[in-house]
Short mmCIF file of C-alpha atoms and ligand atoms in Angstrom, two decimals:
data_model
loop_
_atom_site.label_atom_id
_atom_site.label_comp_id
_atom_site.label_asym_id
_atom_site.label_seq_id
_atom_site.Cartn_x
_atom_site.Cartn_y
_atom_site.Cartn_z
CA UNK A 1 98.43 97.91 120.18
CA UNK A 2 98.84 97.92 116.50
CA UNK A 3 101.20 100.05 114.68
CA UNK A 4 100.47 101.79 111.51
CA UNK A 5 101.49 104.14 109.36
CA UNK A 6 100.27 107.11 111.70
CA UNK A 7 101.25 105.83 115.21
CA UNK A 8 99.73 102.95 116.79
CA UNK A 9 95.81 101.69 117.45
CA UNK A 10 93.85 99.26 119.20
CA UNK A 11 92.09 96.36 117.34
CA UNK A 12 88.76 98.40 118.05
CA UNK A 13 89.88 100.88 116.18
CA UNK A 14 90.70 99.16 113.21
CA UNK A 15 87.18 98.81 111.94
CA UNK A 16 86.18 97.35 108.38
CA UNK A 17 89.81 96.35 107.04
CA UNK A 18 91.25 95.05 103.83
CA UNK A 19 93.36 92.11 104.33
CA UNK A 20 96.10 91.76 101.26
CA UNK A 21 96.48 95.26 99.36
CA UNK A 22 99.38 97.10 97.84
CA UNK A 23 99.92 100.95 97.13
CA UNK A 24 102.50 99.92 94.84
CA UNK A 25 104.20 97.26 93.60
CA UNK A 26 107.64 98.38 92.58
CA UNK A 27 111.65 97.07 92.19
CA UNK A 28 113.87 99.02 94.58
CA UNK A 29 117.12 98.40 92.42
CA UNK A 30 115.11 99.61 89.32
CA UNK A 31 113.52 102.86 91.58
CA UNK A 32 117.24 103.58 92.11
CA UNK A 33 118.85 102.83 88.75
CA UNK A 34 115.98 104.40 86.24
CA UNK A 35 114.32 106.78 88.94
CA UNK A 36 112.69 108.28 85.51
CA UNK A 37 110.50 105.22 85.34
CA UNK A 38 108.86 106.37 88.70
CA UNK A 39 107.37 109.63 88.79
CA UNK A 40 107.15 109.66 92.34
CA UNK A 41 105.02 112.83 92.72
CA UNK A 42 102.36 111.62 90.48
CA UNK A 43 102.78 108.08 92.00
CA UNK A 44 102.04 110.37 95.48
CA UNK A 45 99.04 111.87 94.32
CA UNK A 46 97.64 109.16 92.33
CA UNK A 47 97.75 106.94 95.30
CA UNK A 48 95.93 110.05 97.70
CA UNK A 49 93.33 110.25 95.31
CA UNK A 50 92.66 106.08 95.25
CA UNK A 51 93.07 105.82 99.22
CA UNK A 52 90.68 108.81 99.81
CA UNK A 53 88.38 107.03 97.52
CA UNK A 54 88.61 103.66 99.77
CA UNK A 55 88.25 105.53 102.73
CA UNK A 56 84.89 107.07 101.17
CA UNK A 57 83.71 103.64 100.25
CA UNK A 58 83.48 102.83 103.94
CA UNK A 59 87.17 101.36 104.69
CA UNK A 60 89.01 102.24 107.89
CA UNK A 61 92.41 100.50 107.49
CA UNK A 62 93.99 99.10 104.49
CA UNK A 63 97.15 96.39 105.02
CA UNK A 64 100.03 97.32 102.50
CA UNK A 65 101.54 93.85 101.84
CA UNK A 66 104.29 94.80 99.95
CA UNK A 67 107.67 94.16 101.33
CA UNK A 68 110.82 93.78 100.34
CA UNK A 69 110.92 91.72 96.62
CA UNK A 70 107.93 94.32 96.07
CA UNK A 71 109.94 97.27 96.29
CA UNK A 72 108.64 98.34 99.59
CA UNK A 73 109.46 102.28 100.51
CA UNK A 74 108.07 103.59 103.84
CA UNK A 75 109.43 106.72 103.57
CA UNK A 76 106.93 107.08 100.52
CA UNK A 77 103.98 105.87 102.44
CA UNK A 78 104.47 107.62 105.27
CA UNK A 79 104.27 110.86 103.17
CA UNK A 80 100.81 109.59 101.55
CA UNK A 81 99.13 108.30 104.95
CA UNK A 82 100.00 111.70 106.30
CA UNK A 83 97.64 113.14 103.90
CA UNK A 84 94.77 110.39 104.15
CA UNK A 85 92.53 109.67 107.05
CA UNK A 86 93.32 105.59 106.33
CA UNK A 87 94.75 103.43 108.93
CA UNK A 88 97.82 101.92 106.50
CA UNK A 89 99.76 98.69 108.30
CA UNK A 90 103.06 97.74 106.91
CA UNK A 91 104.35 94.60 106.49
CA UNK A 92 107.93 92.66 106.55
CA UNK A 93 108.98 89.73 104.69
CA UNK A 94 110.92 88.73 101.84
CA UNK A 95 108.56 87.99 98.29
CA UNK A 96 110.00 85.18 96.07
CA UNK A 97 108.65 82.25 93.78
CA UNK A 98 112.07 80.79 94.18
CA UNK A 99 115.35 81.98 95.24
CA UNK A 100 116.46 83.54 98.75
CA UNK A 101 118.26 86.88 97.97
CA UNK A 102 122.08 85.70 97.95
CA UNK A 103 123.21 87.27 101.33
CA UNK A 104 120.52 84.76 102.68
CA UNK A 105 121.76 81.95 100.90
CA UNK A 106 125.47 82.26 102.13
CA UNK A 107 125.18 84.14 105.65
CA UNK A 108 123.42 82.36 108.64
CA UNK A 109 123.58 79.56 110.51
CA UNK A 110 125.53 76.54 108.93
CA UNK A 111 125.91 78.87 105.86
CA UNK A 112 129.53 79.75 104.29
CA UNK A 113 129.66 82.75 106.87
CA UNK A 114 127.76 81.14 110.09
CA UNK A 115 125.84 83.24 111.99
CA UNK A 116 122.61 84.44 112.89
CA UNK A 117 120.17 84.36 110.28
CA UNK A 118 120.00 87.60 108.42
CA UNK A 119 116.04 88.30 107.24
CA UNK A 120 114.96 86.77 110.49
CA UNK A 121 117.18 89.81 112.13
CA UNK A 122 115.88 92.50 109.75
CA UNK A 123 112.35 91.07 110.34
CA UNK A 124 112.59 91.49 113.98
CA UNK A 125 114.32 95.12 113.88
CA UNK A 126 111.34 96.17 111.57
CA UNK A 127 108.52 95.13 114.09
CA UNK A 128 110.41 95.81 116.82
CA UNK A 129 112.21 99.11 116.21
CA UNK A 130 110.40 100.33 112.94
CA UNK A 131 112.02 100.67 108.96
CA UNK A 132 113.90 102.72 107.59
CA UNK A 133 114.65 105.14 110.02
CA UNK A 134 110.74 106.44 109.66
CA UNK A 135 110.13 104.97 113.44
CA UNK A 136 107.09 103.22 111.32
CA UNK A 137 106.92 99.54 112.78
CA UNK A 138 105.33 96.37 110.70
CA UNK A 139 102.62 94.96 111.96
CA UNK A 140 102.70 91.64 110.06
CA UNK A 141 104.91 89.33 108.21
CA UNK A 142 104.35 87.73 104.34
CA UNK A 143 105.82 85.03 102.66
CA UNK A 144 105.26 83.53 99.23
CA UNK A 145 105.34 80.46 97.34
CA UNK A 146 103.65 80.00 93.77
CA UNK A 147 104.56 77.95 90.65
CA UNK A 148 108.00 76.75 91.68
CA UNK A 149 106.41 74.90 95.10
CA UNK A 150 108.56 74.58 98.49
CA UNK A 151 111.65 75.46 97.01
CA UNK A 152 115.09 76.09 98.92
CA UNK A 153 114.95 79.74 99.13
CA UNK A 154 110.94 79.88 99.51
CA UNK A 155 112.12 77.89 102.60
CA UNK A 156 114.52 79.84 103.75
CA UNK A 157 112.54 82.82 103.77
CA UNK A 158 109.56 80.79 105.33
CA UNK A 159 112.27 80.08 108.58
CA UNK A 160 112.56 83.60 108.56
CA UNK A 161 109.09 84.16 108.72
CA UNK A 162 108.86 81.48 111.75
CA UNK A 163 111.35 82.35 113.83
CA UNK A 164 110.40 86.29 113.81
CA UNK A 165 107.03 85.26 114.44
CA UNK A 166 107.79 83.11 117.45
CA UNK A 167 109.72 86.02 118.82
CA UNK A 168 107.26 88.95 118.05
CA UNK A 169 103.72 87.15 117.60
CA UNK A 170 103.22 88.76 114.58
CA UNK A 171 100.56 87.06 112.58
CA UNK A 172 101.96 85.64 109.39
CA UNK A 173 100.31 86.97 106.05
CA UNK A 174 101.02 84.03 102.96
CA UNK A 175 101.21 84.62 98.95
CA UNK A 176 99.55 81.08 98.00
CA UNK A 177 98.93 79.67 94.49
CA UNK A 178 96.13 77.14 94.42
CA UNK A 179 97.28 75.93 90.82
CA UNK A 180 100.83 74.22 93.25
CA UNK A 181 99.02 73.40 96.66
CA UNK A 182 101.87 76.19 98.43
CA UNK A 183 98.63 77.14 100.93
CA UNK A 184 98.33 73.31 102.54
CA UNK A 185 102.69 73.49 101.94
CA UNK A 186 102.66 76.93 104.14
CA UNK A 187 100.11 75.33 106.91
CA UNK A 188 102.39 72.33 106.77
CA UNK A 189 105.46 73.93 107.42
CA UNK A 190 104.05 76.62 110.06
CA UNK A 191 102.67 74.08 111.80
CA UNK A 192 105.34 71.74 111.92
CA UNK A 193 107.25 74.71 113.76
CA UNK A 194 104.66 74.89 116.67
CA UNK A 195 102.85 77.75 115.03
CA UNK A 196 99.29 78.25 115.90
CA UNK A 197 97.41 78.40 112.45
CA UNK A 198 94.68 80.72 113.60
CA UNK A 199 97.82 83.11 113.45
CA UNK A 200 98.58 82.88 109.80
CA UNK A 201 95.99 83.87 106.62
CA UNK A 202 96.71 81.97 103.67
CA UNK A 203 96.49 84.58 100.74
CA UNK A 204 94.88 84.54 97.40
CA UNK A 205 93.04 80.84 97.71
CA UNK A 206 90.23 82.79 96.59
CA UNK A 207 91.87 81.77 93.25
CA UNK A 208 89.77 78.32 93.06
CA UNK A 209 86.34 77.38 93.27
CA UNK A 210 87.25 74.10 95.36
CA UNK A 211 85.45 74.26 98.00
CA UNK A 212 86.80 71.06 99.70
CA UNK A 213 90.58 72.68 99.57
CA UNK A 214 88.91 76.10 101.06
CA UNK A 215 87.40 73.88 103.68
CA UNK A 216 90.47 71.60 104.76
CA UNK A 217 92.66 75.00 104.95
CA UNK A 218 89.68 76.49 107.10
CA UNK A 219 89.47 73.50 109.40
CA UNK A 220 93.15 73.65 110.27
CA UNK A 221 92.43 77.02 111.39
CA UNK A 222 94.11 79.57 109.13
CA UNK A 223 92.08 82.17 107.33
CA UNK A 224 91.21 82.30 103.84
CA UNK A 225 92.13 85.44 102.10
CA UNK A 226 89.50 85.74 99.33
CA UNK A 227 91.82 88.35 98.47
CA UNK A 228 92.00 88.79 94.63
CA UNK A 229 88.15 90.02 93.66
CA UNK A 230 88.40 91.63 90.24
CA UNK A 231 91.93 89.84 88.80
CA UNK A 232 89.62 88.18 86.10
CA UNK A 233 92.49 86.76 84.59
CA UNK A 234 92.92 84.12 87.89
CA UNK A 235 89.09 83.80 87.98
CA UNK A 236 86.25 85.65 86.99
CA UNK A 237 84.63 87.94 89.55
CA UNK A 238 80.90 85.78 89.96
CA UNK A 239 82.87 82.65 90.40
CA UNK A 240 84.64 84.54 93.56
CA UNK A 241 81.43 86.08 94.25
CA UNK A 242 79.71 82.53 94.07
CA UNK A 243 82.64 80.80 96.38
CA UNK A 244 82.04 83.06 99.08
CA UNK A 245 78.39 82.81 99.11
CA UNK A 246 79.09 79.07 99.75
CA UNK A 247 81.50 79.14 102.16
CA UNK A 248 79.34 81.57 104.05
CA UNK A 249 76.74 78.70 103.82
CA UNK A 250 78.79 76.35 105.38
CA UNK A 251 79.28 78.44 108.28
CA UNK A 252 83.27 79.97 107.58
CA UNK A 253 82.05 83.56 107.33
CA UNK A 254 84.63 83.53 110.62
CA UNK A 255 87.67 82.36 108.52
CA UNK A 256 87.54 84.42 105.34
CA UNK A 257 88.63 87.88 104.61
CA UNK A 258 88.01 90.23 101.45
CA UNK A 259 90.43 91.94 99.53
CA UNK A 260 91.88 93.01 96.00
CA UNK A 261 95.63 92.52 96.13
CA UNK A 262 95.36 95.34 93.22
CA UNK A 263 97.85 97.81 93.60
CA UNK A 264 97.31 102.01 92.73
CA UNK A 265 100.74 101.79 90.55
CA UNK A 266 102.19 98.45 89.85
CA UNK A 267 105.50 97.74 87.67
CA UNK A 268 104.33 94.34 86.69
CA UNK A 269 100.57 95.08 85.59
CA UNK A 270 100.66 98.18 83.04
CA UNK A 271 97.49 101.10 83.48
CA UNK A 272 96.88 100.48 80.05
CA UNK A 273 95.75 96.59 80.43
CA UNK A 274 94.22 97.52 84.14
CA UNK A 275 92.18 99.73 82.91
CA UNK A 276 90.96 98.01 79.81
CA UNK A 277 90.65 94.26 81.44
CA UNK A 278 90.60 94.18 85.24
CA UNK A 279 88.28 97.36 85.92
CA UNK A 280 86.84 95.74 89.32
CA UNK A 281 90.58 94.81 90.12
CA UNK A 282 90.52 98.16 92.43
CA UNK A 283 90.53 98.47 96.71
CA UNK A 284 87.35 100.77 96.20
CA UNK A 285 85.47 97.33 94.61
CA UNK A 286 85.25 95.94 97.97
CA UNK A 287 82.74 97.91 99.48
CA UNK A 288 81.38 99.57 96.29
CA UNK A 289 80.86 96.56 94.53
CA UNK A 290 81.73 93.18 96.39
CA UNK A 291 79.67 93.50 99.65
CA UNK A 292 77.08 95.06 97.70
CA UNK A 293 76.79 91.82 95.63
CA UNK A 294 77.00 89.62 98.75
CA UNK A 295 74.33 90.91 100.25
CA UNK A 296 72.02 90.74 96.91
CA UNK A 297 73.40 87.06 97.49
CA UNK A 298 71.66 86.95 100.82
CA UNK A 299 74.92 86.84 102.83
CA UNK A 300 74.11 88.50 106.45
CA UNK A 301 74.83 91.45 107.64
CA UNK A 302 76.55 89.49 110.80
CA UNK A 303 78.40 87.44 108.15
CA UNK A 304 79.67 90.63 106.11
CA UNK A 305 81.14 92.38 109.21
CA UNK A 306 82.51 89.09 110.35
CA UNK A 307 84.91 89.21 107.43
CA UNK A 308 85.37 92.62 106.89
CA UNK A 309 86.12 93.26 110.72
CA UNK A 310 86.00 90.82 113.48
CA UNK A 311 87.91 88.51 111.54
CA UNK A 312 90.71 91.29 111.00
CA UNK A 313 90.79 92.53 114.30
CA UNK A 314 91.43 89.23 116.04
CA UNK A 315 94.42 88.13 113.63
CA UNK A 316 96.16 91.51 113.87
CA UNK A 317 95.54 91.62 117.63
CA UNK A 318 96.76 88.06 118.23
CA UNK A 319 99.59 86.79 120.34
CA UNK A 320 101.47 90.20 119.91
CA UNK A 321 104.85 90.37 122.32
ZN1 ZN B 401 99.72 90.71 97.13
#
């Protein structure tokens, strides 16, 4: 079983899912220090009024990638999934470009205070025994590397990542940048641990139009998250649309999934330059817009539910203990 937001489901119930989301994208220490930047009621209802509008354009569960780095707040999604009919998974994880958080760097094992590693514990207890006191359990792990590459603390949160998956069989959810090569690092790294790669989606490599990168990340089994449709400013919407078409006709409809990686409030990308330069950059895109455009593109029907649900239920139902 899966858990969610709203108890827990079976991967037939999941239905046509978005792979890489966020309701927001926030900074904890900022939420508590200048709580008058975050008018949390409006940030409430704003985010209702988006989520009822992806659940209208034919979405049944949406994965909430944000995690801590991102400002995650359960507590605040639980209150909006109680008010839409969405499926919402949570994730755990750690998001950096760089450094570890310092407790990282100086607790766990051969650290200045040895021990057992700290985010690998807080991973576990989070998928395990659910966050934040809400009894709301994660049903996936992320990571991230981007423009700094494999550094020391992107590695030490990787570990993290590994070791919780090997104890919970969570599948493993990656922040990639193609511009670095961190998706073939990530595959390197998970793989050199023993992990199976059908278990981990390497996000946002939707970013290039190289098809021969897409394909050698494919063919060592991860999925690609095509995850970023309407962030113009990475690429430009046909080129995504035209990459997908292509992969579909070479036959990897089975190892892509769609998604927007927008967020309904985000403290890094300001309303004002959302809604003047990335109006596709929205979850409701996917089915309003995206698969729409697919289809026009003669992608099948088979194809288009491949990635929008078989592909989704078999990572999330994977190799769970
Ligand atoms: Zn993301």
């Amino acid at each position: 079983m899966i858990p969610t937001l709203r108890g827990e489901i079976s991967a037939e119930e999941l239905g046509r899912t978005l792979m890489h989301e966020h309701v927001f994208v926030l900074n904890a220490e900022l939420m508590i220090n200048y709580p008058e930047l975050f008018p949390v009621e409006e940030m409430v209802s704003r985010a209702v009024e988006v989520l009822d509008g992806v659940r209208a354009s034919g979405i049944d569960t949406f994965v909430d990638l944000s995690v801590m780095g991102t400002g995650r707040n359960v507590p605040v999604l639980a209150r909006i999934a109680a008010q839409v009919d969405l499926n919402i998974l949570v994730a755990t994880g750690w998001y950096t470009y760089h450094e570890a958080p310092v407790f990282a760097q100086i607790n766990g094992p051969g650290r200045l205070f040895d021990g057992p590693d700290p985010l690998t514990e807080m991973f576990v207890r989070d998928i395990r025994e659910g966050i934040s006191g809400t009894g709301v359990r994660a049903a996936v792990l992320k990571c991230s590397a981007d423009r700094y590459g494999m550094t020391d603390g992107v590695r030490t949160v990787m570990q993290a990542v590994a070791d919780a998956h090997l104890e919970t069989g969570a599948p493993i959810f990656t922040h990639s940048d193609t511009d670095n090569g961190t998706g073939l690092a990530q595959q390197d790294y998970f793989a050199s641990r023993g992990i199976d790669l059908a278990g981990v989606v390497i996000g946002h490599v939707g970013d290039t139009t190289d098809i021969d990168l897409l394909r050698r990340i494919a063919d060592r089994g991860s999925v690609l998250g095509m995850d970023r449709f309407g962030l113009e400013s990475r690429l430009p919407y046909a080129q995504r649309i035209d990459t997908v078409v292509r992969m579909c006709e070479l036959g990897y409809a089975d190892r892509m999934v769609l998604a927007t990686d927008s967020s309904v409030f985000s403290m890094n990308f300001p309303d004002e330059h959302r809604r003047t330069n990335l109006p596709l950059w929205d979850a409701r895109a996917i089915m309003n817009q995206v698969v729409p455009d697919l289809r026009d593109r003669g992608v099948a029907e088979v194809q288009i539910e491949q990635m929008m649900t078989g592909n989704a239920a078999r990572i999330l139902a994977a190799g769970r203990k």
